[in-house]
XYZ file of C-alpha atoms in Angstrom:
485
model
C -13.689 -18.301 -21.323
C -13.415 -13.742 -21.196
C -12.547 -14.251 -24.954
C -14.411 -16.110 -27.561
C -12.680 -14.913 -31.082
C -8.533 -13.842 -30.811
C -8.482 -10.711 -30.130
C -4.338 -10.123 -29.828
C -1.714 -10.052 -32.529
C -0.375 -13.736 -33.630
C 2.629 -16.130 -32.448
C 4.353 -17.972 -35.168
C 5.583 -21.787 -34.278
C 9.333 -20.726 -35.025
C 8.843 -17.836 -32.633
C 6.796 -19.775 -29.669
C 9.920 -22.099 -30.127
C 12.027 -20.131 -29.078
C 9.782 -18.498 -26.626
C 9.897 -21.665 -24.170
C 13.577 -22.129 -24.400
C 14.266 -25.238 -22.294
C 10.717 -26.201 -21.733
C 11.352 -30.090 -21.197
C 11.787 -31.098 -18.478
C 10.858 -35.042 -16.774
C 11.905 -36.576 -19.752
C 9.381 -37.638 -22.484
C 7.074 -39.382 -20.280
C 5.543 -35.868 -18.935
C 6.264 -34.268 -22.194
C 3.126 -32.699 -22.468
C 2.938 -31.375 -19.311
C 5.850 -29.889 -19.089
C 4.950 -28.499 -22.972
C 1.714 -27.208 -20.934
C 4.029 -25.807 -17.460
C 5.318 -23.792 -20.172
C 3.303 -21.993 -21.718
C 1.777 -21.884 -19.245
C 4.189 -19.697 -17.915
C 4.665 -17.089 -20.956
C 0.428 -16.830 -20.037
C 0.619 -15.762 -16.635
C 3.945 -13.628 -16.675
C 2.180 -11.739 -20.200
C 4.827 -12.312 -22.484
C 1.521 -14.240 -24.344
C -0.897 -11.710 -23.857
C -4.748 -13.136 -23.349
C -6.355 -12.980 -27.180
C -3.028 -13.673 -29.059
C -3.164 -16.448 -32.000
C -1.182 -19.571 -31.425
C 0.432 -21.846 -33.554
C -1.637 -24.900 -35.521
C -0.297 -28.056 -33.262
C 0.762 -29.963 -36.878
C 3.656 -26.685 -36.991
C 4.426 -26.649 -33.620
C 4.937 -30.004 -33.760
C 7.417 -29.710 -36.189
C 9.456 -26.542 -34.920
C 9.418 -28.519 -31.107
C 10.417 -32.228 -32.802
C 7.635 -33.237 -31.050
C 5.077 -35.406 -31.732
C 1.279 -33.901 -32.828
C -0.255 -35.677 -29.669
C 2.072 -33.954 -27.831
C 1.351 -30.469 -28.864
C -2.954 -31.499 -28.971
C -2.801 -33.342 -25.307
C -0.517 -29.954 -23.526
C -3.662 -28.167 -26.050
C -6.512 -30.007 -23.266
C -4.607 -29.123 -20.845
C -3.948 -25.186 -21.367
C -7.571 -25.497 -22.595
C -8.757 -27.049 -19.049
C -7.134 -24.307 -16.693
C -8.926 -22.188 -18.933
C -5.847 -20.505 -20.290
C -6.434 -21.339 -23.988
C -9.350 -21.243 -25.973
C -9.731 -23.007 -29.333
C -13.270 -23.117 -32.290
C -13.175 -24.473 -35.341
C -12.361 -22.851 -38.250
C -10.538 -19.605 -35.194
C -7.958 -21.804 -34.093
C -6.308 -22.036 -30.322
C -5.410 -18.401 -28.622
C -4.823 -17.936 -25.321
C -7.172 -16.803 -22.844
C -8.300 -15.518 -19.726
C -9.152 -18.041 -17.257
C -13.117 -18.612 -15.865
C -13.910 -16.131 -12.976
C -10.720 -13.896 -13.907
C -10.691 -10.637 -12.501
C -10.172 -7.100 -13.095
C -6.121 -7.244 -15.074
C -5.194 -10.459 -12.677
C -4.807 -14.089 -14.624
C -4.924 -16.545 -12.128
C -2.019 -19.114 -11.521
C -4.324 -22.312 -10.722
C -8.134 -23.026 -11.488
C -8.050 -24.325 -8.117
C -7.516 -20.813 -5.868
C -9.869 -18.199 -5.667
C -9.578 -15.899 -8.735
C -10.095 -12.563 -7.055
C -7.273 -10.480 -6.960
C -5.774 -10.438 -3.955
C -5.128 -6.461 -3.354
C -1.486 -6.224 -1.018
C -1.037 -2.423 -2.643
C -4.148 -0.953 0.376
C -1.876 -0.658 3.673
C -5.759 -0.330 4.878
C -7.862 -3.008 7.032
C -11.660 -3.493 7.288
C -13.707 -1.788 9.600
C -13.513 -2.362 13.231
C -16.078 -4.351 15.122
C -19.076 -1.739 16.742
C -19.159 0.754 13.447
C -22.202 -0.437 12.833
C -23.800 -0.110 16.473
C -21.776 3.000 16.200
C -24.040 4.446 14.002
C -27.080 3.342 15.115
C -26.395 5.058 17.815
C -25.605 8.558 16.971
C -28.435 8.349 14.643
C -30.863 10.508 17.205
C -28.232 13.031 17.390
C -28.039 13.249 13.573
C -31.685 14.651 13.532
C -30.911 16.563 16.268
C -28.737 18.168 13.596
C -30.651 18.277 10.630
C -32.585 21.700 11.831
C -29.450 23.331 11.472
C -27.322 24.519 8.354
C -24.442 21.265 9.306
C -20.644 23.989 8.415
C -18.163 23.143 11.097
C -15.011 24.277 9.543
C -12.982 23.176 12.550
C -14.820 20.988 13.396
C -18.230 19.750 15.717
C -17.132 20.977 19.138
C -17.030 17.787 20.780
C -15.299 15.836 18.654
C -12.440 18.523 18.661
C -13.093 17.388 22.253
C -11.950 14.081 22.019
C -9.209 14.568 19.449
C -7.547 16.856 22.877
C -8.143 14.480 25.004
C -6.216 12.449 23.385
C -2.940 14.291 22.371
C -3.368 14.924 26.747
C -4.111 11.433 27.397
C -0.328 10.615 25.318
C 1.523 13.873 27.029
C 1.380 16.828 24.880
C -2.416 19.239 26.038
C -3.986 20.295 23.845
C -7.421 22.275 23.948
C -9.977 21.760 21.201
C -9.200 25.198 19.259
C -5.916 23.041 18.429
C -7.405 20.586 16.991
C -8.984 20.900 13.169
C -11.072 18.040 12.146
C -10.421 17.201 7.967
C -11.260 14.552 5.545
C -8.531 12.058 6.467
C -4.644 12.368 7.077
C -4.578 12.993 3.815
C -6.346 15.910 3.423
C -4.887 18.052 6.726
C -1.248 17.727 5.489
C -2.584 18.679 1.453
C -4.083 21.521 4.140
C -0.251 22.336 5.255
C 1.016 22.386 1.965
C -1.039 24.955 0.383
C -0.690 27.295 3.494
C 2.685 26.858 4.244
C 4.696 25.785 0.667
C 4.918 27.344 -2.848
C 5.705 26.844 -6.099
C 9.876 26.082 -5.796
C 10.046 24.644 -2.198
C 11.690 22.271 -1.178
C 9.902 20.009 1.550
C 11.680 17.341 3.190
C 10.318 13.379 3.661
C 11.674 10.348 4.323
C 12.810 7.393 1.779
C 10.827 5.099 1.620
C 7.950 6.779 2.494
C 4.090 7.370 1.668
C 3.596 7.332 -2.161
C 0.413 9.698 -2.058
C 2.332 11.684 -0.118
C 5.045 12.360 -2.551
C 2.194 12.961 -4.992
C 1.062 15.838 -2.867
C 4.528 17.218 -3.029
C 4.209 17.293 -6.393
C 1.305 18.669 -7.170
C 1.723 21.553 -4.341
C 4.935 22.172 -7.154
C 7.029 21.559 -4.661
C 10.664 19.927 -4.810
C 11.025 16.771 -2.210
C 14.124 16.398 -0.357
C 14.564 13.154 0.748
C 17.276 11.671 3.347
C 17.608 8.239 3.545
C 16.424 5.455 6.094
C 19.111 3.745 7.642
C 18.607 -0.946 8.337
C 18.543 0.519 12.549
C 15.266 3.780 11.515
C 15.962 7.730 10.659
C 19.750 9.088 9.704
C 19.164 12.005 12.177
C 22.948 13.063 10.959
C 21.079 13.434 7.067
C 17.837 14.797 8.691
C 20.333 17.499 10.424
C 22.099 18.008 7.272
C 19.749 18.862 5.001
C 17.919 21.005 6.878
C 20.915 23.570 7.791
C 21.947 22.913 3.625
C 19.051 22.591 1.596
C 16.554 25.302 3.516
C 13.644 23.257 3.631
C 9.996 25.455 3.604
C 8.017 22.147 5.307
C 8.813 18.544 6.620
C 7.026 15.142 5.717
C 8.084 12.391 8.312
C 6.050 9.247 9.623
C 7.699 8.181 13.269
C 5.197 6.164 14.267
C 5.456 2.667 12.772
C 6.821 4.573 9.857
C 5.340 3.489 6.254
C 6.486 0.947 4.841
C 9.682 0.321 6.573
C 7.401 -0.153 10.584
C 10.130 1.484 11.798
C 8.958 3.956 15.575
C 11.299 7.047 16.669
C 12.247 6.588 20.409
C 11.767 9.775 22.261
C 15.742 9.943 22.296
C 15.594 10.345 19.049
C 12.344 12.505 18.914
C 14.096 15.259 21.576
C 17.280 15.415 19.186
C 14.284 15.877 16.399
C 12.350 18.175 17.529
C 15.950 20.281 18.016
C 16.983 20.001 14.644
C 13.685 21.693 13.519
C 13.979 24.221 16.242
C 17.207 24.893 15.495
C 16.310 25.046 11.354
C 12.702 26.719 12.331
C 11.111 24.116 10.093
C 7.696 23.174 10.433
C 7.019 19.609 10.422
C 3.734 17.741 9.338
C 3.679 14.596 11.344
C 1.780 11.697 10.034
C -0.055 9.776 13.381
C -2.200 7.996 11.099
C -0.909 4.202 12.969
C 0.132 5.650 15.958
C -3.023 3.687 17.915
C -2.428 -0.072 16.055
C 1.195 -0.908 18.523
C 1.285 -4.291 19.454
C 4.174 -4.392 22.064
C 1.630 -3.007 25.107
C 4.521 -0.832 26.570
C 4.685 3.343 27.116
C 4.729 4.993 23.839
C 6.783 7.738 23.597
C 5.532 11.323 24.242
C 4.048 13.040 19.846
C 6.574 14.681 18.396
C 4.978 18.063 19.744
C 6.277 17.786 22.713
C 9.743 18.600 21.467
C 8.933 20.696 18.975
C 6.789 22.907 20.038
C 4.541 25.111 17.441
C 6.372 23.768 14.676
C 4.658 20.981 14.589
C 1.247 19.671 12.586
C 0.550 16.139 13.854
C -2.141 14.850 11.558
C -4.510 11.903 12.151
C -7.077 10.103 10.772
C -9.692 7.447 11.835
C -8.421 5.693 8.461
C -6.165 2.613 9.548
C -7.747 2.199 13.173
C -10.754 2.053 12.252
C -12.349 2.286 8.998
C -10.732 4.047 5.806
C -14.886 4.226 5.081
C -14.645 7.326 7.865
C -13.097 10.237 6.180
C -12.392 11.847 8.611
C -9.332 12.860 10.068
C -7.721 16.038 11.757
C -4.462 18.040 12.973
C -3.566 19.153 15.933
C -1.180 22.583 15.927
C -0.916 26.168 17.625
C -4.076 28.299 17.648
C -3.840 30.608 15.886
C -1.891 28.452 12.897
C -5.232 26.467 13.631
C -7.236 29.603 11.854
C -4.800 30.257 9.377
C -5.644 26.726 7.801
C -9.073 27.284 8.288
C -8.882 30.158 6.406
C -6.919 27.937 3.511
C -9.666 26.160 3.572
C -12.078 27.652 2.465
C -10.736 27.258 -1.216
C -11.376 23.719 -0.637
C -13.714 22.428 1.133
C -15.919 24.250 3.958
C -16.376 21.097 6.287
C -16.020 17.800 6.475
C -19.293 15.432 7.255
C -21.583 15.628 10.033
C -22.519 12.198 10.051
C -19.548 11.088 9.956
C -18.082 13.047 13.029
C -21.323 12.021 14.912
C -20.207 8.148 14.767
C -15.428 9.020 15.682
C -16.761 11.091 18.687
C -19.126 8.076 18.982
C -16.517 5.923 18.996
C -13.582 7.527 20.385
C -15.972 7.475 23.354
C -16.623 3.363 23.141
C -14.456 1.268 25.912
C -11.549 0.826 23.894
C -11.181 -2.349 24.004
C -12.411 -2.873 20.490
C -8.939 -1.291 19.347
C -7.297 -3.623 21.511
C -9.111 -6.362 19.723
C -8.125 -4.348 16.582
C -4.520 -5.333 17.758
C -4.556 -8.400 18.824
C -5.591 -9.209 15.579
C -3.191 -7.668 13.365
C -0.395 -9.073 15.409
C -1.905 -12.008 14.239
C -1.922 -11.543 11.353
C 1.496 -9.998 11.189
C 2.890 -13.401 12.176
C 0.579 -15.462 9.581
C 1.815 -13.487 7.146
C 6.059 -13.398 8.505
C 5.711 -17.809 8.606
C 4.423 -17.191 5.052
C 6.507 -15.475 3.415
C 9.116 -16.980 5.406
C 8.696 -20.450 4.071
C 6.785 -19.430 0.287
C 10.085 -16.933 0.032
C 12.824 -18.162 2.080
C 15.812 -15.590 0.231
C 12.869 -11.944 1.205
C 14.368 -10.426 4.513
C 12.882 -8.130 6.325
C 12.839 -6.857 10.355
C 9.481 -7.313 12.350
C 7.755 -4.405 13.602
C 6.340 -4.161 16.835
C 2.892 -2.561 15.183
C 1.631 -0.763 12.279
C 0.354 -2.003 8.940
C 3.309 -3.812 7.010
C 5.763 -5.688 5.958
C 8.848 -3.784 4.103
C 11.117 -6.497 2.018
C 14.179 -7.151 0.628
C 14.491 -8.999 -2.496
C 17.535 -10.732 -3.293
C 17.994 -8.730 -6.831
C 16.654 -5.762 -8.351
C 13.329 -6.949 -9.947
C 10.410 -5.766 -6.886
C 8.276 -3.528 -9.775
C 8.555 -6.473 -12.695
C 7.593 -8.916 -9.520
C 4.617 -6.494 -8.946
C 4.140 -5.900 -12.089
C 3.526 -10.506 -12.803
C 1.979 -11.044 -9.413
C -1.839 -9.252 -11.363
C -1.408 -12.249 -13.354
C -1.536 -14.167 -10.874
C -3.882 -12.384 -8.959
C -1.732 -10.439 -6.270
C -1.384 -6.993 -6.587
C 1.456 -5.577 -4.676
C 2.636 -1.612 -4.197
C 6.945 -2.656 -5.760
C 10.234 -0.213 -3.762
C 9.715 2.328 -6.642
C 6.781 3.994 -5.427
C 7.511 5.346 -1.900
C 10.779 7.367 -3.259
C 10.673 10.947 -5.278
C 12.889 9.627 -7.881
C 12.229 5.871 -8.628
C 15.065 3.146 -7.451
C 14.725 0.415 -4.566
C 13.948 -1.995 -6.607
C 14.900 -4.455 -3.923
C 12.335 -3.892 -1.883
C 9.149 -4.270 -1.649
C 6.149 -4.053 0.979
C 3.836 -6.129 2.503
C 0.524 -5.016 3.972
C -0.855 -7.803 6.828
C -4.313 -5.865 6.480
C -5.735 -9.104 5.268
C -7.020 -12.194 6.811
C -4.313 -15.542 7.877
C -5.725 -17.283 5.131
C -6.027 -14.978 2.209
C -2.507 -13.569 3.581
C -0.963 -17.195 3.048
C -2.009 -17.830 -0.918
C -1.030 -14.210 -1.301
C 2.626 -15.765 -0.762
C 2.317 -18.600 -2.013
C 1.017 -16.446 -5.490
C 4.484 -13.842 -4.380
C 6.327 -16.745 -4.972
C 5.204 -18.271 -7.823
C 5.821 -14.929 -9.500
C 8.499 -14.339 -8.294
C 10.405 -17.180 -9.670
C 8.870 -16.865 -12.494
C 10.925 -12.949 -12.530
C 13.003 -15.399 -11.854
C 13.397 -17.543 -14.957
C 12.263 -15.033 -16.981
C 13.090 -11.280 -18.184
C 9.823 -10.355 -17.511
C 8.336 -7.313 -19.603
C 7.880 -4.850 -16.973
C 4.191 -3.203 -16.995
C 3.040 0.234 -16.430
C 1.549 -0.220 -13.066
C 1.082 3.332 -12.203
C -2.409 3.237 -11.920
C -1.626 1.021 -9.242
C -3.918 2.448 -6.355
C -1.574 2.907 -2.922
C -2.448 3.413 1.004
């Protein structure tokens, strides 16, 4: 047990009886099991926090009008599960199960006790990462004689990123590429250069939570345009560009985070025209562009339709590995130079070793990326089947790529489920995280970046959490500290 003495308050017998409500379900033959299940639910949904002192067996038996033997038997069941601890002279109290980590209490003793983190939509490293790191060591040795500062990025890496854009239908030269410490870093640089306090920034709703935080950190005002059941509300985008006069827009047109939509070529042409009419620069987040499961021809980048107004950001995080903190901005050469000047107040360049590794990965045959896409597609299908089986009243659209399902819940309980799910060993980001002003309580993002068996277990635990929320008014929790990627 993680607790050896009570560390919280104490609940008396009458109050515990009220909290249990109609706990008996199966008749007198299963009374101890029913009572244990009722108290288990109170602990797991946070209504009896770990360390709460429990009433003596005799007092609870009187309050519930049952035998003391039944209460003692229920206590034994809970002790076996690690949800109740006792010591002579100190009584009994709620406890964390053995092996629980962080703030999570696991619903059953049998499954692994580690928290399943579905708040971060980031897969493990791509195969070949270690081989690439080893392959560039001789190159690194050659760099050690120099100063190691590349404000724009290493020439080889910039050239390979430029080649990727040219292959996608947007001719690009290396001087139109700035290497950054991730796509989010690139967005922060664009905000620093182009946006002032009080300026408006057009965003999608829902959108990437850290982008919302970046806008706020720049003391700018996020102006959301809601996504529809079919994707982008281009009428709404055009109206917002006219009426709100945003200084910048931030959009994710390839497997949008979190909805998974991809804007087609006609939509990109219309969006590009609207941006040109309004003369509004746009940061286009392309972090998931490589994660296309269809094998069909992809639409050209938005830069092919909106020209120099587009600052395209990408990174190695989703396609290769989150620990490889390398990204880029693709923009007009003059704008790249301005970004470099703005960057000097933050940092002086990206790490040389990581740039060498990423250049090596980009120069390798595409087999590893194909394997990544195939694995993610299989994991998506496993999660789809698991959610349909465990949570049949949740609905979602199966995306053609990207990293997550955007699930519609039958009731506005997303934050409650996210709070309670941590007690069942799953960490998820509620829908409210993906909107600048909250709401979206009928939505929950579920990434499929874990192995299939872990995703099936996560769906089972989420079903338990959802049942707990549906069965009782589970208390809200402060999930603001959940890291979301």
